[in-house]
Amino acid sequence: MEIQIMCRYLDLFTIFISPYNTVMKVVFLALSYATVYMIYMRFRNTFDSENDSFRVEFLLVPAVCLSLLKNYKFTPVEVLWTFSIFLESVAILPQLFMITKTGEAESITTHYLFFLGMYRALYIANWLWRYHTEGFFDQIAVVAGVVQTIFYCDFFYLYVTKVLRERGKMTLPIPV
């Protein structure tokens, strides 16, 4: 979601932490925008409008409301950062909805989703390490990250049982 990307690093222009932090934020933004470009321009013919019927307002409205109610400081930059964290935690739901609706996913899609989920799971390891070594705990990021990882758990199970063991396209079991 483009809006999540735009809101995440607004502090890039107001707060300097380190050269490493600044470079990593710029790289993340550049790669994120490159991905969005590829999705909407280069590979737009792969868009499945018939099955992509998830209503994103069901994600946007709660993320906006939560970010207005639960933030560390009621400033535009902080509220938008919080919004991006909450939105990221549920941003995978449209893709999971589409997989459930169609009953299958291409191998490349499942690998991509798996590594997105692993990225989030590694964030949890990072939070544990930072709490242990620095005493740092970001309640908003941790709660949103745990919620996001929970959404991935069922997908992880299907990925291991269907994609890795059967070496192919993910097909979901037919409900009885």
mmCIF file of C-alpha atoms in Angstrom:
data_model
loop_
_atom_site.group_PDB
_atom_site.id
_atom_site.type_symbol
_atom_site.label_atom_id
_atom_site.label_comp_id
_atom_site.label_asym_id
_atom_site.label_seq_id
_atom_site.Cartn_x
_atom_site.Cartn_y
_atom_site.Cartn_z
ATOM 1 C CA MET A 1 0.000 0.000 0.000
ATOM 2 C CA GLU A 2 1.520 3.231 -1.188
ATOM 3 C CA ILE A 3 0.049 5.287 1.628
ATOM 4 C CA GLN A 4 1.816 3.173 4.237
ATOM 5 C CA ILE A 5 5.153 3.734 2.498
ATOM 6 C CA MET A 6 4.631 7.506 2.366
ATOM 7 C CA CYS A 7 3.803 7.762 6.063
ATOM 8 C CA ARG A 8 6.561 5.556 7.474
ATOM 9 C CA TYR A 9 9.643 7.742 7.204
ATOM 10 C CA LEU A 10 8.400 11.317 7.291
ATOM 11 C CA ASP A 11 10.859 11.876 10.135
ATOM 12 C CA LEU A 12 13.659 11.451 7.596
ATOM 13 C CA PHE A 13 13.420 15.204 7.012
ATOM 14 C CA THR A 14 13.193 16.240 10.679
ATOM 15 C CA ILE A 15 15.219 13.815 12.822
ATOM 16 C CA PHE A 16 18.790 12.713 12.179
ATOM 17 C CA ILE A 17 19.834 9.562 14.024
ATOM 18 C CA SER A 18 22.886 8.386 12.084
ATOM 19 C CA PRO A 19 24.189 8.163 8.522
ATOM 20 C CA TYR A 20 23.378 4.429 8.523
ATOM 21 C CA ASN A 21 19.783 5.079 9.606
ATOM 22 C CA THR A 22 19.306 7.776 6.975
ATOM 23 C CA VAL A 23 20.799 5.666 4.178
ATOM 24 C CA MET A 24 18.694 2.635 5.138
ATOM 25 C CA LYS A 25 15.494 4.724 5.169
ATOM 26 C CA VAL A 26 16.292 6.143 1.735
ATOM 27 C CA VAL A 27 17.097 2.653 0.378
ATOM 28 C CA PHE A 28 13.868 1.260 1.864
ATOM 29 C CA LEU A 29 11.828 4.079 0.332
ATOM 30 C CA ALA A 30 13.509 3.730 -3.065
ATOM 31 C CA LEU A 31 12.983 -0.028 -3.159
ATOM 32 C CA SER A 32 9.394 0.323 -1.964
ATOM 33 C CA TYR A 33 8.580 2.844 -4.673
ATOM 34 C CA ALA A 34 10.332 0.671 -7.256
ATOM 35 C CA THR A 35 8.144 -2.254 -6.166
ATOM 36 C CA VAL A 36 4.994 -0.127 -6.418
ATOM 37 C CA TYR A 37 6.082 1.036 -9.878
ATOM 38 C CA MET A 38 6.641 -2.559 -11.000
ATOM 39 C CA ILE A 39 3.244 -3.629 -9.677
ATOM 40 C CA TYR A 40 1.244 -0.777 -11.221
ATOM 41 C CA MET A 41 3.177 -0.172 -14.419
ATOM 42 C CA ARG A 42 5.391 -3.009 -15.521
ATOM 43 C CA PHE A 43 3.187 -5.930 -14.406
ATOM 44 C CA ARG A 44 -0.260 -4.302 -14.447
ATOM 45 C CA ASN A 45 -1.493 -6.887 -16.969
ATOM 46 C CA THR A 46 -1.196 -9.573 -14.273
ATOM 47 C CA PHE A 47 -3.798 -7.795 -12.114
ATOM 48 C CA ASP A 48 -6.784 -10.067 -11.501
ATOM 49 C CA SER A 49 -9.636 -7.559 -11.115
ATOM 50 C CA GLU A 50 -12.250 -10.318 -10.995
ATOM 51 C CA ASN A 51 -10.825 -11.840 -7.810
ATOM 52 C CA ASP A 52 -9.320 -8.729 -6.228
ATOM 53 C CA SER A 53 -12.448 -7.603 -4.453
ATOM 54 C CA PHE A 54 -11.113 -6.895 -0.964
ATOM 55 C CA ARG A 55 -12.367 -3.539 0.286
ATOM 56 C CA VAL A 56 -9.309 -1.727 1.618
ATOM 57 C CA GLU A 57 -11.416 0.743 3.577
ATOM 58 C CA PHE A 58 -11.899 -2.111 6.067
ATOM 59 C CA LEU A 59 -8.167 -1.768 6.754
ATOM 60 C CA LEU A 60 -7.711 1.977 6.319
ATOM 61 C CA VAL A 61 -10.488 3.199 8.621
ATOM 62 C CA PRO A 62 -9.450 1.125 11.670
ATOM 63 C CA ALA A 63 -5.765 2.003 11.092
ATOM 64 C CA VAL A 64 -6.613 5.725 10.970
ATOM 65 C CA CYS A 65 -8.808 5.512 14.076
ATOM 66 C CA LEU A 66 -6.249 3.528 16.062
ATOM 67 C CA SER A 67 -3.437 5.887 15.092
ATOM 68 C CA LEU A 68 -5.474 8.868 16.278
ATOM 69 C CA LEU A 69 -6.301 7.144 19.573
ATOM 70 C CA LYS A 70 -3.038 5.334 20.329
ATOM 71 C CA ASN A 71 0.189 7.178 19.544
ATOM 72 C CA TYR A 72 3.186 8.417 21.503
ATOM 73 C CA LYS A 73 2.682 12.077 20.675
ATOM 74 C CA PHE A 74 -0.257 13.708 18.929
ATOM 75 C CA THR A 75 1.734 15.352 16.136
ATOM 76 C CA PRO A 76 1.206 14.843 12.397
ATOM 77 C CA VAL A 77 4.485 12.967 11.897
ATOM 78 C CA GLU A 78 3.911 10.686 14.901
ATOM 79 C CA VAL A 79 0.266 9.961 14.026
ATOM 80 C CA LEU A 80 1.219 9.155 10.413
ATOM 81 C CA TRP A 81 4.074 6.902 11.596
ATOM 82 C CA THR A 82 1.663 5.090 13.922
ATOM 83 C CA PHE A 83 -0.847 4.794 11.077
ATOM 84 C CA SER A 84 1.815 3.193 8.881
ATOM 85 C CA ILE A 85 2.665 0.668 11.612
ATOM 86 C CA PHE A 86 -0.991 -0.300 12.112
ATOM 87 C CA LEU A 87 -1.644 -0.462 8.365
ATOM 88 C CA GLU A 88 1.426 -2.629 7.780
ATOM 89 C CA SER A 89 0.154 -5.134 10.333
ATOM 90 C CA VAL A 90 -2.950 -5.839 8.227
ATOM 91 C CA ALA A 91 -1.635 -5.055 4.728
ATOM 92 C CA ILE A 92 -1.248 -8.763 3.926
ATOM 93 C CA LEU A 93 -4.966 -9.451 4.358
ATOM 94 C CA PRO A 94 -5.992 -8.552 0.760
ATOM 95 C CA GLN A 95 -3.453 -11.033 -0.617
ATOM 96 C CA LEU A 96 -4.528 -13.764 1.799
ATOM 97 C CA PHE A 97 -8.162 -13.009 0.940
ATOM 98 C CA MET A 98 -7.407 -13.425 -2.755
ATOM 99 C CA ILE A 99 -5.599 -16.723 -2.189
ATOM 100 C CA THR A 100 -8.555 -17.965 -0.168
ATOM 101 C CA LYS A 101 -11.023 -16.774 -2.811
ATOM 102 C CA THR A 102 -9.213 -18.364 -5.760
ATOM 103 C CA GLY A 103 -8.062 -21.429 -3.805
ATOM 104 C CA GLU A 104 -4.544 -21.247 -5.201
ATOM 105 C CA ALA A 105 -1.471 -19.093 -5.633
ATOM 106 C CA GLU A 106 1.460 -19.170 -7.991
ATOM 107 C CA SER A 107 4.727 -20.422 -6.604
ATOM 108 C CA ILE A 108 6.424 -17.018 -6.898
ATOM 109 C CA THR A 109 3.584 -15.390 -4.959
ATOM 110 C CA THR A 110 3.784 -17.899 -2.137
ATOM 111 C CA HIS A 111 7.560 -17.531 -1.869
ATOM 112 C CA TYR A 112 7.198 -13.743 -1.780
ATOM 113 C CA LEU A 113 4.572 -13.917 0.969
ATOM 114 C CA PHE A 114 6.644 -16.399 2.929
ATOM 115 C CA PHE A 115 9.663 -14.104 2.940
ATOM 116 C CA LEU A 116 7.518 -11.113 3.889
ATOM 117 C CA GLY A 117 6.327 -13.130 6.865
ATOM 118 C CA MET A 118 9.875 -14.166 7.752
ATOM 119 C CA TYR A 119 10.876 -10.508 7.636
ATOM 120 C CA ARG A 120 8.233 -9.782 10.271
ATOM 121 C CA ALA A 121 9.196 -12.805 12.372
ATOM 122 C CA LEU A 122 12.809 -11.586 12.366
ATOM 123 C CA TYR A 123 11.565 -8.239 13.622
ATOM 124 C CA ILE A 124 10.273 -10.045 16.700
ATOM 125 C CA ALA A 125 13.752 -11.488 17.262
ATOM 126 C CA ASN A 126 15.140 -7.944 16.877
ATOM 127 C CA TRP A 127 12.700 -6.612 19.477
ATOM 128 C CA LEU A 128 13.678 -9.343 21.922
ATOM 129 C CA TRP A 129 17.370 -8.600 21.355
ATOM 130 C CA ARG A 130 16.902 -4.847 21.755
ATOM 131 C CA TYR A 131 14.881 -5.300 24.925
ATOM 132 C CA HIS A 132 17.511 -7.652 26.338
ATOM 133 C CA THR A 133 20.514 -5.500 25.410
ATOM 134 C CA GLU A 134 19.100 -1.931 25.503
ATOM 135 C CA GLY A 135 15.936 -2.197 27.572
ATOM 136 C CA PHE A 136 14.081 -0.729 24.552
ATOM 137 C CA PHE A 137 10.405 -1.619 24.088
ATOM 138 C CA ASP A 138 8.108 -0.028 21.488
ATOM 139 C CA GLN A 139 4.606 -1.113 22.467
ATOM 140 C CA ILE A 140 2.913 0.054 19.254
ATOM 141 C CA ALA A 141 5.394 -1.663 16.933
ATOM 142 C CA VAL A 142 5.475 -4.864 18.985
ATOM 143 C CA VAL A 143 1.688 -5.255 19.221
ATOM 144 C CA ALA A 144 1.200 -4.492 15.520
ATOM 145 C CA GLY A 145 4.051 -6.850 14.584
ATOM 146 C CA VAL A 146 2.643 -9.692 16.661
ATOM 147 C CA VAL A 147 -0.781 -9.170 15.046
ATOM 148 C CA GLN A 148 0.827 -9.273 11.605
ATOM 149 C CA THR A 149 2.775 -12.434 12.439
ATOM 150 C CA ILE A 150 -0.419 -14.111 13.665
ATOM 151 C CA PHE A 151 -2.017 -13.407 10.270
ATOM 152 C CA TYR A 152 0.919 -15.180 8.660
ATOM 153 C CA CYS A 153 0.791 -18.315 10.854
ATOM 154 C CA ASP A 154 -1.888 -20.116 8.822
ATOM 155 C CA PHE A 155 -0.100 -19.138 5.620
ATOM 156 C CA PHE A 156 3.203 -20.486 7.008
ATOM 157 C CA TYR A 157 1.568 -23.822 7.741
ATOM 158 C CA LEU A 158 0.136 -24.043 4.216
ATOM 159 C CA TYR A 159 3.426 -22.912 2.719
ATOM 160 C CA VAL A 160 5.378 -25.669 4.449
ATOM 161 C CA THR A 161 2.817 -28.424 3.802
ATOM 162 C CA LYS A 162 1.796 -27.478 0.252
ATOM 163 C CA VAL A 163 4.663 -25.590 -1.382
ATOM 164 C CA LEU A 164 7.798 -26.994 0.197
ATOM 165 C CA ARG A 165 6.664 -30.609 0.519
ATOM 166 C CA GLU A 166 4.730 -30.830 -2.762
ATOM 167 C CA ARG A 167 7.091 -28.475 -4.640
ATOM 168 C CA GLY A 168 4.554 -26.556 -6.648
ATOM 169 C CA LYS A 169 1.647 -24.183 -6.743
ATOM 170 C CA MET A 170 -0.208 -23.673 -3.473
ATOM 171 C CA THR A 171 -3.712 -25.088 -3.630
ATOM 172 C CA LEU A 172 -5.974 -24.872 -0.662
ATOM 173 C CA PRO A 173 -7.963 -27.824 0.629
ATOM 174 C CA ILE A 174 -11.526 -27.851 -0.656
ATOM 175 C CA PRO A 175 -13.975 -27.117 2.193
ATOM 176 C CA VAL A 176 -16.503 -29.842 2.893
#
